[in-house]
XYZ file of C-alpha atoms in Angstrom:
708
model
C -17.457 52.191 -1.760
C -15.060 53.102 0.445
C -12.277 50.165 2.065
C -13.832 51.172 5.258
C -17.350 51.066 4.044
C -16.698 47.382 2.296
C -15.570 45.905 5.452
C -17.981 47.795 8.023
C -20.487 45.664 5.783
C -19.005 42.663 5.629
C -18.457 42.127 9.349
C -22.298 42.722 9.953
C -22.777 39.127 7.744
C -20.248 37.414 10.200
C -20.577 39.014 13.549
C -18.764 35.962 15.424
C -15.309 36.529 13.327
C -12.181 36.138 15.765
C -10.788 38.883 15.438
C -7.087 39.308 15.094
C -5.542 42.738 16.626
C -2.780 44.439 14.226
C -0.474 46.101 17.544
C 1.856 48.559 16.201
C 4.628 49.136 18.090
C 8.214 51.495 17.651
C 11.759 50.426 18.038
C 15.282 51.797 17.366
C 16.853 49.617 14.782
C 20.019 48.743 15.258
C 23.126 50.179 14.220
C 21.650 53.257 14.137
C 19.276 52.610 11.253
C 16.460 54.632 12.534
C 13.394 54.311 14.246
C 11.025 51.684 12.890
C 7.127 50.504 13.449
C 6.309 47.062 13.723
C 3.391 44.903 13.282
C 2.381 42.014 15.060
C -1.083 40.450 14.181
C -2.300 38.640 17.069
C -6.197 36.908 17.502
C -5.376 36.770 21.506
C -4.845 33.354 21.534
C -2.524 30.575 21.778
C -0.915 28.786 18.551
C -3.355 26.307 18.329
C -6.199 28.867 17.544
C -4.134 30.094 14.186
C -4.362 33.975 13.269
C -7.145 34.577 10.814
C -8.987 37.426 8.511
C -11.720 38.403 8.966
C -13.582 42.107 7.833
C -13.416 43.124 11.650
C -9.465 41.986 11.478
C -9.109 43.490 8.244
C -10.061 46.988 9.502
C -7.844 46.806 12.285
C -5.052 46.140 9.883
C -6.495 49.000 7.780
C -6.378 51.325 10.747
C -2.791 50.314 11.648
C -1.912 50.935 8.486
C -3.325 54.577 8.417
C -1.204 54.987 11.815
C 1.923 54.161 10.175
C 1.502 55.723 6.804
C 1.421 58.506 8.527
C 4.132 58.314 10.142
C 5.906 57.867 7.047
C 5.079 60.639 5.331
C 6.281 62.709 7.810
C 8.960 60.899 7.886
C 9.715 59.785 11.830
C 9.354 56.166 10.558
C 12.432 54.509 8.049
C 10.349 51.504 7.448
C 7.399 49.203 8.415
C 7.421 45.656 9.910
C 4.666 42.698 9.932
C 5.033 40.004 12.340
C 2.635 37.475 13.962
C 2.286 36.108 17.459
C 4.552 32.997 18.463
C 4.757 30.202 15.664
C 1.729 31.675 14.042
C 2.503 34.089 11.290
C -1.579 34.190 9.670
C -3.059 31.095 7.990
C -5.561 33.259 5.840
C -9.125 34.150 5.439
C -11.403 32.925 7.921
C -13.457 30.046 6.329
C -16.141 30.247 8.991
C -17.541 34.025 7.088
C -17.275 32.368 3.903
C -20.045 29.679 5.175
C -22.405 32.613 5.776
C -22.304 34.752 2.668
C -25.185 34.854 0.441
C -24.906 37.414 -2.366
C -22.097 37.727 -5.056
C -21.709 41.036 -4.232
C -21.110 40.031 -0.625
C -18.069 37.733 -1.704
C -16.852 40.761 -3.897
C -16.506 42.870 -1.419
C -14.245 40.214 0.577
C -12.231 40.147 -2.191
C -11.861 43.965 -3.142
C -11.684 44.327 0.956
C -8.686 42.304 1.261
C -6.780 43.691 -1.562
C -7.757 47.191 -0.974
C -5.990 46.815 2.555
C -2.992 44.610 1.637
C -1.496 47.030 -1.123
C -1.562 50.018 1.017
C 1.768 48.032 1.860
C 3.283 48.370 -1.372
C 2.356 51.865 -1.545
C 4.057 53.434 1.603
C 6.287 56.294 1.702
C 9.248 53.761 3.268
C 9.991 50.405 2.391
C 7.410 47.450 4.363
C 8.583 44.389 5.333
C 7.340 40.973 6.101
C 8.531 38.981 8.956
C 7.152 35.328 8.110
C 8.236 33.913 12.156
C 5.511 31.400 11.708
C 2.785 29.034 9.726
C 1.809 31.228 6.496
C -0.928 30.044 4.298
C -3.368 32.381 2.188
C -3.814 35.373 3.123
C -1.046 35.407 5.291
C 1.512 34.768 2.675
C -0.150 37.037 -0.018
C -0.124 39.977 3.201
C 3.606 39.290 3.023
C 4.110 39.501 -0.941
C 2.745 42.763 -1.010
C 5.622 44.101 0.953
C 8.858 45.107 -0.576
C 11.161 42.303 0.912
C 10.521 39.111 2.655
C 11.977 37.000 5.714
C 11.579 33.504 6.975
C 11.967 31.578 9.796
C 14.249 28.512 9.272
C 11.792 26.771 12.166
C 8.642 27.409 9.845
C 6.842 24.138 9.687
C 3.509 25.195 6.770
C 3.614 27.328 4.338
C 1.394 27.509 1.373
C -1.400 29.073 -0.922
C -4.538 26.133 -0.138
C -7.053 28.035 -1.979
C -7.131 25.698 -5.094
C -7.429 23.116 -2.613
C -10.498 24.427 -1.296
C -11.734 25.412 -4.632
C -11.069 29.064 -4.379
C -8.410 30.853 -5.553
C -5.319 32.404 -3.857
C -7.583 36.036 -3.944
C -5.996 38.551 -2.284
C -2.614 38.916 -4.803
C -1.516 35.092 -4.439
C -1.978 34.387 -8.247
C -0.703 37.603 -9.456
C 2.130 38.755 -7.492
C 3.901 35.530 -6.987
C 4.513 34.390 -10.796
C 5.662 38.220 -10.814
C 8.189 37.635 -8.294
C 9.518 34.039 -8.320
C 8.187 33.164 -12.146
C 5.247 31.564 -13.431
C 7.021 28.022 -13.111
C 7.523 28.253 -9.554
C 4.329 30.172 -9.023
C 2.401 27.398 -10.840
C 4.425 24.592 -7.972
C 3.069 26.457 -5.219
C -0.766 27.818 -6.318
C -1.220 24.589 -8.203
C 0.570 21.549 -8.300
C 1.232 21.663 -4.222
C -2.257 22.475 -3.295
C -3.416 19.652 -5.634
C -1.200 17.362 -4.627
C -3.566 16.905 -0.833
C -2.077 20.440 0.367
C 1.699 19.783 0.448
C 3.108 22.302 2.963
C 6.664 24.637 2.069
C 9.378 24.538 5.070
C 10.992 27.286 6.010
C 14.069 26.739 3.384
C 11.802 25.718 1.304
C 10.391 29.268 0.776
C 13.583 31.102 0.812
C 15.243 28.641 -2.119
C 12.005 29.221 -3.899
C 13.104 32.977 -4.042
C 9.759 34.086 -1.834
C 11.674 35.225 1.047
C 14.881 37.291 0.338
C 16.708 35.961 3.695
C 16.251 33.333 6.228
C 17.365 33.083 9.929
C 17.029 30.534 13.129
C 13.367 30.301 15.071
C 15.548 31.308 18.031
C 16.461 34.635 17.350
C 14.815 34.953 14.275
C 12.694 38.514 14.634
C 16.228 39.800 16.235
C 18.088 38.932 13.087
C 15.661 40.221 10.761
C 15.553 43.781 11.926
C 19.486 43.678 12.129
C 19.148 42.602 8.090
C 16.557 45.220 8.320
C 18.523 47.404 9.471
C 21.196 46.635 6.827
C 19.144 46.961 3.761
C 18.144 50.305 5.027
C 21.388 51.329 5.685
C 22.097 50.026 2.191
C 24.446 47.887 3.547
C 22.706 44.588 2.065
C 21.267 44.708 -1.539
C 18.622 42.983 -2.230
C 18.775 40.858 -5.814
C 16.719 38.975 -7.136
C 16.368 36.977 -10.805
C 14.957 38.623 -13.670
C 11.311 36.629 -14.363
C 11.280 35.054 -17.972
C 8.537 36.802 -19.168
C 8.790 34.386 -22.404
C 7.756 31.051 -23.658
C 8.788 30.116 -20.507
C 5.645 31.508 -18.845
C 3.398 29.847 -21.199
C 4.870 26.614 -21.075
C 4.527 26.687 -16.902
C 0.884 27.713 -17.249
C 0.749 25.039 -20.318
C 1.883 22.437 -17.582
C -0.252 23.835 -14.722
C -3.140 22.468 -16.851
C -1.741 19.351 -17.331
C -1.817 19.091 -13.621
C -5.135 20.425 -13.374
C -6.292 17.560 -15.907
C -4.279 15.020 -14.105
C -6.071 15.897 -10.947
C -9.520 16.788 -11.884
C -10.400 16.360 -15.237
C -12.049 19.791 -15.958
C -14.569 18.770 -13.044
C -13.587 21.628 -10.560
C -13.088 25.116 -12.082
C -11.154 26.617 -9.187
C -7.653 25.626 -10.573
C -8.626 26.549 -13.926
C -9.520 29.665 -12.949
C -6.184 30.673 -11.050
C -3.923 29.617 -13.734
C -6.122 32.330 -16.354
C -4.771 34.703 -13.751
C -1.958 33.889 -13.954
C -1.295 33.767 -17.790
C -2.738 36.896 -17.528
C -0.170 38.220 -14.937
C 2.657 37.816 -17.943
C 2.069 41.652 -18.665
C 2.785 43.231 -14.962
C -0.496 44.795 -14.688
C -1.491 44.392 -11.015
C -4.175 45.942 -10.314
C -5.286 44.043 -13.628
C -4.806 40.810 -11.623
C -6.331 42.471 -8.349
C -9.310 42.986 -9.924
C -9.504 39.133 -11.834
C -8.901 37.770 -8.636
C -11.563 39.615 -7.032
C -14.242 38.186 -9.648
C -12.799 34.925 -9.512
C -12.886 34.743 -5.573
C -16.765 36.431 -5.894
C -17.365 34.317 -8.627
C -16.435 30.652 -6.790
C -17.760 31.975 -3.253
C -21.337 31.816 -4.978
C -20.543 27.911 -6.438
C -20.903 24.424 -5.024
C -16.980 23.462 -5.239
C -15.826 25.900 -2.420
C -18.760 25.170 -0.139
C -17.888 21.328 -0.446
C -14.620 22.161 -0.368
C -14.781 24.694 3.278
C -17.333 21.910 4.729
C -14.438 19.134 3.686
C -11.916 21.176 5.644
C -14.298 21.403 8.407
C -14.851 17.603 8.850
C -10.940 17.117 8.824
C -10.017 19.970 11.005
C -13.013 19.999 13.409
C -15.057 16.739 13.310
C -12.321 14.380 13.005
C -11.209 15.398 16.454
C -14.647 14.887 17.586
C -15.640 11.832 16.687
C -19.906 10.920 16.741
C -20.611 8.600 19.335
C -17.467 7.805 20.989
C -17.656 6.803 24.537
C -15.761 9.331 27.460
C -12.121 9.655 27.116
C -11.521 8.927 31.157
C -12.979 5.634 30.823
C -9.908 4.228 28.396
C -6.825 2.523 29.836
C -3.487 2.741 29.289
C -1.890 1.082 26.888
C 1.704 0.321 28.002
C 2.780 -3.049 25.694
C 0.835 -3.559 22.375
C 0.867 -7.072 20.826
C 1.031 -7.945 16.770
C -1.040 -11.076 15.606
C 1.195 -11.804 12.081
C 4.447 -10.220 10.290
C 3.396 -9.969 7.216
C 3.458 -7.129 5.599
C 0.652 -5.060 7.115
C 0.902 -6.381 10.695
C 4.676 -5.153 10.001
C 3.336 -1.634 9.074
C 1.266 -1.720 11.931
C 3.752 -2.756 14.220
C 5.749 0.542 12.836
C 2.577 2.772 13.550
C 2.554 1.259 17.187
C 6.130 1.722 18.021
C 6.518 5.657 16.647
C 3.629 6.710 17.917
C 3.146 4.724 21.475
C 7.194 4.532 22.283
C 5.846 1.403 23.940
C 7.524 -2.133 23.265
C 6.092 -4.377 20.570
C 6.327 -7.919 19.757
C 4.939 -9.410 16.371
C 3.766 -12.760 16.346
C 3.521 -15.426 13.583
C 3.943 -19.119 12.903
C 7.141 -19.720 12.264
C 10.525 -18.140 12.864
C 11.537 -16.724 9.824
C 8.137 -14.623 8.976
C 9.032 -13.088 12.649
C 12.238 -12.515 12.151
C 11.773 -10.746 8.605
C 8.617 -8.944 10.367
C 10.884 -7.239 12.849
C 13.355 -6.941 9.855
C 11.206 -4.411 8.627
C 10.707 -2.710 11.566
C 13.931 -2.037 11.796
C 15.012 -1.154 7.938
C 12.341 1.516 7.930
C 13.808 3.014 10.948
C 16.981 3.090 9.453
C 15.348 5.038 6.697
C 13.550 7.400 9.076
C 17.655 8.100 10.470
C 19.295 8.378 7.033
C 16.257 11.203 6.256
C 17.602 12.787 9.740
C 13.340 12.048 10.194
C 14.518 10.607 14.110
C 17.566 11.236 16.517
C 20.339 8.279 16.181
C 19.331 7.930 20.317
C 15.677 7.620 19.357
C 16.504 5.075 17.185
C 18.134 3.185 18.585
C 14.928 2.926 21.168
C 12.543 2.398 19.033
C 14.767 -0.646 18.074
C 15.118 -2.149 21.805
C 10.731 -1.747 21.911
C 10.515 -3.916 19.256
C 10.750 -7.968 19.512
C 9.616 -10.888 18.095
C 8.781 -13.961 19.179
C 6.574 -17.804 18.364
C 4.902 -18.033 21.770
C 1.831 -16.323 22.021
C 1.979 -16.673 26.255
C 5.591 -15.449 26.448
C 4.675 -12.109 23.992
C 1.035 -11.440 25.364
C 0.739 -12.282 28.672
C 1.594 -8.614 29.955
C -0.257 -6.678 26.936
C -3.055 -4.208 27.177
C -3.639 -4.072 23.212
C -3.591 -7.292 21.130
C -4.188 -6.246 16.890
C -4.604 -9.077 14.652
C -3.432 -8.771 10.984
C -4.010 -12.301 9.817
C -5.584 -14.078 6.477
C -9.149 -12.721 6.234
C -11.011 -16.023 7.064
C -13.382 -16.268 9.656
C -12.225 -19.028 10.979
C -8.479 -18.036 11.478
C -9.398 -14.985 13.134
C -11.410 -16.777 15.557
C -9.234 -19.231 16.403
C -6.369 -16.253 16.763
C -8.449 -14.606 19.286
C -8.848 -17.655 20.987
C -5.711 -18.255 21.602
C -4.907 -14.966 22.733
C -7.716 -14.440 25.097
C -6.316 -17.911 26.782
C -2.567 -15.841 27.162
C -3.550 -11.942 27.260
C -4.810 -10.090 30.496
C -8.134 -9.947 31.699
C -7.882 -6.034 30.322
C -6.396 -6.753 27.000
C -8.154 -5.139 24.212
C -8.337 -7.167 21.475
C -9.177 -5.478 17.638
C -8.747 -6.908 14.386
C -7.785 -5.527 11.060
C -10.448 -6.864 9.533
C -11.748 -5.007 6.209
C -14.886 -6.683 5.896
C -15.637 -9.707 8.626
C -18.308 -9.168 11.135
C -17.027 -8.483 15.034
C -19.394 -9.686 16.332
C -19.139 -12.921 14.901
C -15.692 -12.960 15.887
C -15.895 -12.506 19.281
C -19.258 -14.883 19.557
C -16.955 -17.633 21.082
C -14.648 -15.796 23.141
C -14.937 -15.505 27.498
C -15.171 -11.974 26.812
C -16.356 -10.473 23.942
C -16.960 -7.291 25.105
C -13.287 -6.114 24.981
C -12.914 -7.037 20.967
C -13.214 -3.744 18.975
C -12.727 -3.793 14.986
C -9.859 -1.778 14.348
C -9.652 -1.048 10.089
C -7.137 0.890 9.158
C -6.232 1.568 5.255
C -3.258 0.950 2.932
C -0.648 2.305 3.210
C -0.737 2.769 6.762
C 1.119 5.267 7.087
C -0.225 7.809 4.560
C -3.950 7.279 4.830
C -5.452 8.922 8.159
C -9.084 7.023 8.859
C -9.296 4.136 11.452
C -12.915 2.672 10.931
C -13.370 1.668 14.740
C -15.656 -1.251 14.893
C -18.435 -1.480 17.211
C -19.227 -5.062 17.585
C -22.712 -6.003 19.785
C -20.932 -6.937 22.977
C -17.755 -4.170 22.890
C -18.317 -2.312 25.722
C -17.189 1.059 26.330
C -13.847 0.889 28.538
C -12.972 -1.267 25.371
C -14.382 1.174 22.610
C -12.936 4.171 24.852
C -9.307 2.760 24.955
C -9.416 1.799 21.129
C -10.178 5.825 20.348
C -7.354 6.948 23.169
C -4.810 4.708 21.336
C -6.311 6.404 17.669
C -6.127 9.238 18.899
C -1.637 8.790 20.240
C -1.672 7.034 16.346
C -2.878 10.291 15.077
C -5.808 8.809 12.924
C -9.151 10.126 11.770
C -11.228 7.861 13.785
C -14.736 7.218 12.937
C -17.069 5.023 14.882
C -18.786 2.364 12.984
C -21.389 -0.046 13.122
C -20.591 -3.942 12.627
C -22.537 -4.402 9.557
C -20.629 -5.981 6.821
C -17.541 -3.964 5.028
C -18.188 -1.079 7.489
C -18.001 2.014 5.489
C -15.253 2.776 2.562
C -14.826 -0.865 1.555
C -18.834 -1.308 1.066
C -18.732 1.996 -0.906
C -16.232 1.462 -2.996
C -17.507 -2.358 -3.970
C -20.301 -0.998 -4.960
C -18.943 1.928 -6.835
C -16.989 -0.598 -8.066
C -19.096 -3.412 -8.626
C -21.925 -0.857 -10.609
C -18.431 -0.425 -13.197
C -17.427 -3.861 -13.750
C -21.188 -4.400 -14.097
C -21.499 -2.048 -17.402
C -18.210 -3.556 -18.638
C -19.932 -7.436 -17.700
C -22.691 -6.210 -20.182
C -21.224 -4.814 -22.854
C -19.295 -1.263 -21.864
C -15.409 -1.335 -23.356
C -13.254 -0.723 -20.413
C -11.923 2.397 -21.666
C -15.588 4.456 -21.326
C -16.449 2.490 -18.252
C -13.161 4.650 -16.990
C -13.620 7.791 -18.627
C -16.829 8.037 -17.038
C -16.221 8.787 -13.581
C -13.611 11.312 -14.297
C -15.318 14.300 -14.184
C -15.446 13.190 -10.035
C -11.776 13.844 -9.839
C -10.904 10.839 -8.022
C -7.301 9.987 -7.249
C -7.093 7.237 -9.538
C -9.685 5.125 -12.116
C -11.412 2.662 -10.869
C -9.111 -0.275 -12.621
C -6.376 1.244 -11.343
C -7.486 1.478 -7.705
C -8.638 -2.321 -8.059
C -4.869 -2.786 -9.081
C -3.663 -1.237 -5.814
C -5.968 -2.954 -3.628
C -4.971 -6.448 -5.779
C -7.975 -8.448 -7.479
C -7.575 -11.250 -5.138
C -9.173 -8.805 -1.970
C -11.327 -7.044 -4.451
C -13.019 -10.657 -4.984
C -12.800 -11.280 -1.843
C -14.688 -8.601 -0.501
C -17.363 -8.254 -3.346
C -18.288 -12.257 -2.204
C -18.524 -11.147 1.385
C -21.073 -8.392 0.384
C -22.887 -10.677 -2.115
C -23.488 -13.098 0.382
C -25.387 -9.971 2.759
C -26.848 -8.165 -0.200
C -27.509 -10.216 -3.090
C -29.914 -8.145 -4.405
C -27.508 -5.325 -4.948
C -23.935 -6.706 -5.179
C -22.758 -9.145 -7.585
C -19.188 -11.358 -7.932
C -17.598 -10.340 -11.912
C -16.658 -13.376 -13.503
C -14.600 -11.312 -15.617
C -12.726 -10.370 -12.062
C -12.843 -14.121 -11.197
C -11.560 -14.645 -14.267
C -8.692 -12.675 -13.942
C -8.119 -13.191 -10.445
C -7.639 -17.232 -10.907
C -5.162 -16.553 -14.379
C -2.833 -14.841 -11.319
C -3.238 -11.668 -12.981
C -2.491 -8.426 -10.805
C -4.603 -6.369 -12.605
C -6.461 -5.066 -15.450
C -3.852 -2.924 -17.619
C 0.020 -3.230 -18.635
C 2.568 -0.257 -18.450
C 4.366 -1.039 -21.209
C 4.303 2.479 -22.647
C 4.639 4.146 -19.202
C 0.823 4.868 -19.725
C -1.817 1.960 -18.748
C -3.182 -0.271 -21.298
C -5.228 -2.810 -21.451
C -3.183 -6.382 -20.574
C -3.959 -8.455 -24.110
C -3.862 -11.115 -21.861
C -6.713 -9.635 -19.440
C -8.933 -8.523 -22.829
C -8.793 -11.954 -24.171
C -10.329 -13.627 -20.652
C -13.264 -10.992 -20.361
C -16.468 -11.792 -21.735
C -18.556 -9.298 -22.557
C -22.589 -8.942 -23.276
C -24.041 -6.453 -26.272
C -25.046 -3.602 -24.183
C -22.929 -0.699 -24.672
C -23.733 2.471 -22.683
C -22.351 5.864 -23.299
C -20.251 7.542 -20.417
C -23.067 9.819 -19.002
C -25.259 6.916 -18.901
C -22.546 5.164 -17.120
C -21.815 7.629 -15.117
C -25.474 8.125 -13.668
C -25.599 4.337 -12.994
C -22.449 4.628 -11.050
C -23.683 7.799 -8.967
C -27.018 6.076 -8.924
C -26.029 2.921 -6.886
C -23.723 4.984 -5.021
C -26.472 7.331 -3.905
C -28.793 4.174 -2.702
C -25.515 2.387 -0.817
C -24.936 5.098 0.959
C -28.962 6.080 1.710
C -29.163 2.350 3.229
C -25.903 2.813 5.539
C -27.782 6.122 7.183
C -30.667 3.858 7.262
C -28.960 0.958 9.087
C -27.376 3.773 10.876
C -23.524 1.954 9.907
C -22.382 5.737 10.663
C -24.244 8.620 12.791
C -24.141 11.139 9.953
C -23.861 11.410 6.369
C -20.834 14.174 7.406
C -18.800 10.575 8.431
C -19.403 8.759 5.046
C -17.799 12.408 3.077
C -15.253 11.786 6.425
C -14.254 8.123 5.766
C -14.110 8.965 2.089
C -11.451 11.750 2.383
C -8.906 10.406 4.717
C -9.948 6.728 3.477
C -9.902 6.720 -0.069
C -8.830 9.927 -0.995
C -11.607 11.239 -2.303
C -11.332 14.845 -3.691
C -12.272 17.912 -1.195
C -13.555 19.560 -3.960
C -16.437 17.024 -3.951
C -16.849 16.949 0.298
C -16.346 13.547 0.010
C -19.542 12.747 -2.428
C -22.793 12.996 -0.361
C -22.295 17.204 -1.661
C -21.511 16.592 -5.348
C -25.004 13.901 -5.014
C -27.088 16.736 -3.734
C -25.630 19.414 -6.232
C -26.245 16.883 -9.059
C -29.948 15.722 -8.158
C -29.078 12.471 -7.752
C -29.963 11.834 -4.015
C -32.917 13.388 -4.767
C -33.737 11.716 -7.895
C -32.769 8.226 -6.111
C -33.489 8.074 -1.911
C -36.435 11.338 -2.498
C -34.345 13.894 -0.337
C -31.505 15.456 0.040
C -28.134 13.872 2.026
C -27.614 17.200 4.032
C -29.394 20.424 4.884
C -29.253 23.670 2.504
C -26.212 25.358 3.777
C -24.429 22.837 5.194
C -22.362 22.278 2.380
C -23.866 24.602 0.216
C -24.786 27.988 -0.534
C -26.955 29.468 2.445
C -30.690 29.990 1.503
């Protein structure tokens, strides 16, 4: 079947594609270097709607290459360039179309169609140049790899091959061409390591340093400088020399390193990384067409598998649902926030103060019970500003401005009399928080939002003794505050729409992913994690060895094992949350006597790291009292997943969040659960756990799975 027929068939499956045009214009290169054809990829929309490749877009590019190919053969042009619209080069395949594919042969056509178009750039009668002027991801990176030369803008903010992160492989040349260009070691870093590290992006200078681009120019006159450079290359004034790729043992070692990274991140549970590594391993012999064929096959297999559907579902949650929180009131109801108060000056409170300061750039005032704590909190914020300045993340002027905006006082009346938003981050005890809010209400303006960073206590109860409980909102951040995007916004029984709208408005300015949560014990993430961890703890307490219980959930590919997570959270906090949930739901949430013993002994976790690897602390082992019921890894995993499925089902029945999608969004952005799981509900559906436990799946067919 011809490329045109392939793409026509694929286009019929995807009628709503946002089509990228490939505009051809001609220009005379500087210095009499000759006439040049420049192809600009542009979907006609601004930079907030990045350029993508669907079947019709590939067909337009194919037609443009027909035109310039004819001109090249006739000798009327000396070269061909490819660039993008302002700020965007191209960000790869259109995932919306991928969601619609139902048959393996249709998925195969997408891979083959992209290859057939892109590889024509390498066979033109004149050299092809790619000018990475802006964001380039996936297929956007790969079209450039098919060109003979590449330049990159120093202002380029994001460059990546994110496919493995989504459950795919770079399927239009990335797995084959990149290692042949820059060597297997560097290619593994881009394709595997960066992708599995939360889709880490490269900047323009890194793209150049890796050898992906042959030259780098400032963003302001990037295209002009690229064309000057192109002219010099074509006239022979500049020789592009690339280091020879090591095709010996170094190649095999790089692939082995990639497998180690994949094992440590996904524990064999998701196939994409391993398929990509197989192709990189085979690319060692330089047979490009064999590599392209392998990419086509891997892409088709993965598109028809569950992980990539979960990956696309997760991507849509983070990119789309996160921007339109379900149940959030009308934005117009939000009140302006011109000053922020923070009750507490400990580490969490200081982190919050820094975040509000950086994002809102309004006065932020901390209070605490003594001057030493207040001074320490302000000093922490100043220290973090100094670090940002040292790393050139902020200018000296901005650093001075931020330092001037943060202050600390002992007297709440002095600090909060003109604050519009006051958040508390004090000890997790109801009576303490109620007292704090009573003190703040007495001195803060009548319109001020009173926000609590509680992780598990009732927001309604906290507000119950106030004159104006309608302005109390749960505003639960996740640690570390600067890293994890999730913000659980909790509506108390009497919280009004204006207060809630203001909270969502502040969350947007903080650049957080806000999810509206009902005022229920431990809200979303902590409730699920406590049930998950509690079942692991139960299994250990009953007699299963710690190592078996930990290994049991490795196939989920979680960012860390349950007991390492407990160490990060702190055993005392874990115990406190389990006690809170046990009081609310005694039939499902237990309080582990072993965990209580660990906390009483003052241990910071179950492990010691004397060898560099986590090993069960002998002192903790001596504290453990275990029964004689020993489960296998599979039995443990089945039990843990059943518990999680039951809890999510009950939370949805209670209306803790609007839909299962919000559960997944919370776990991805607040607990770092993997994209390839789609959070958790697609995985529970795919494994049949949802049906077994609750009698029905969480998601409709096709939402995070292959459409029927």
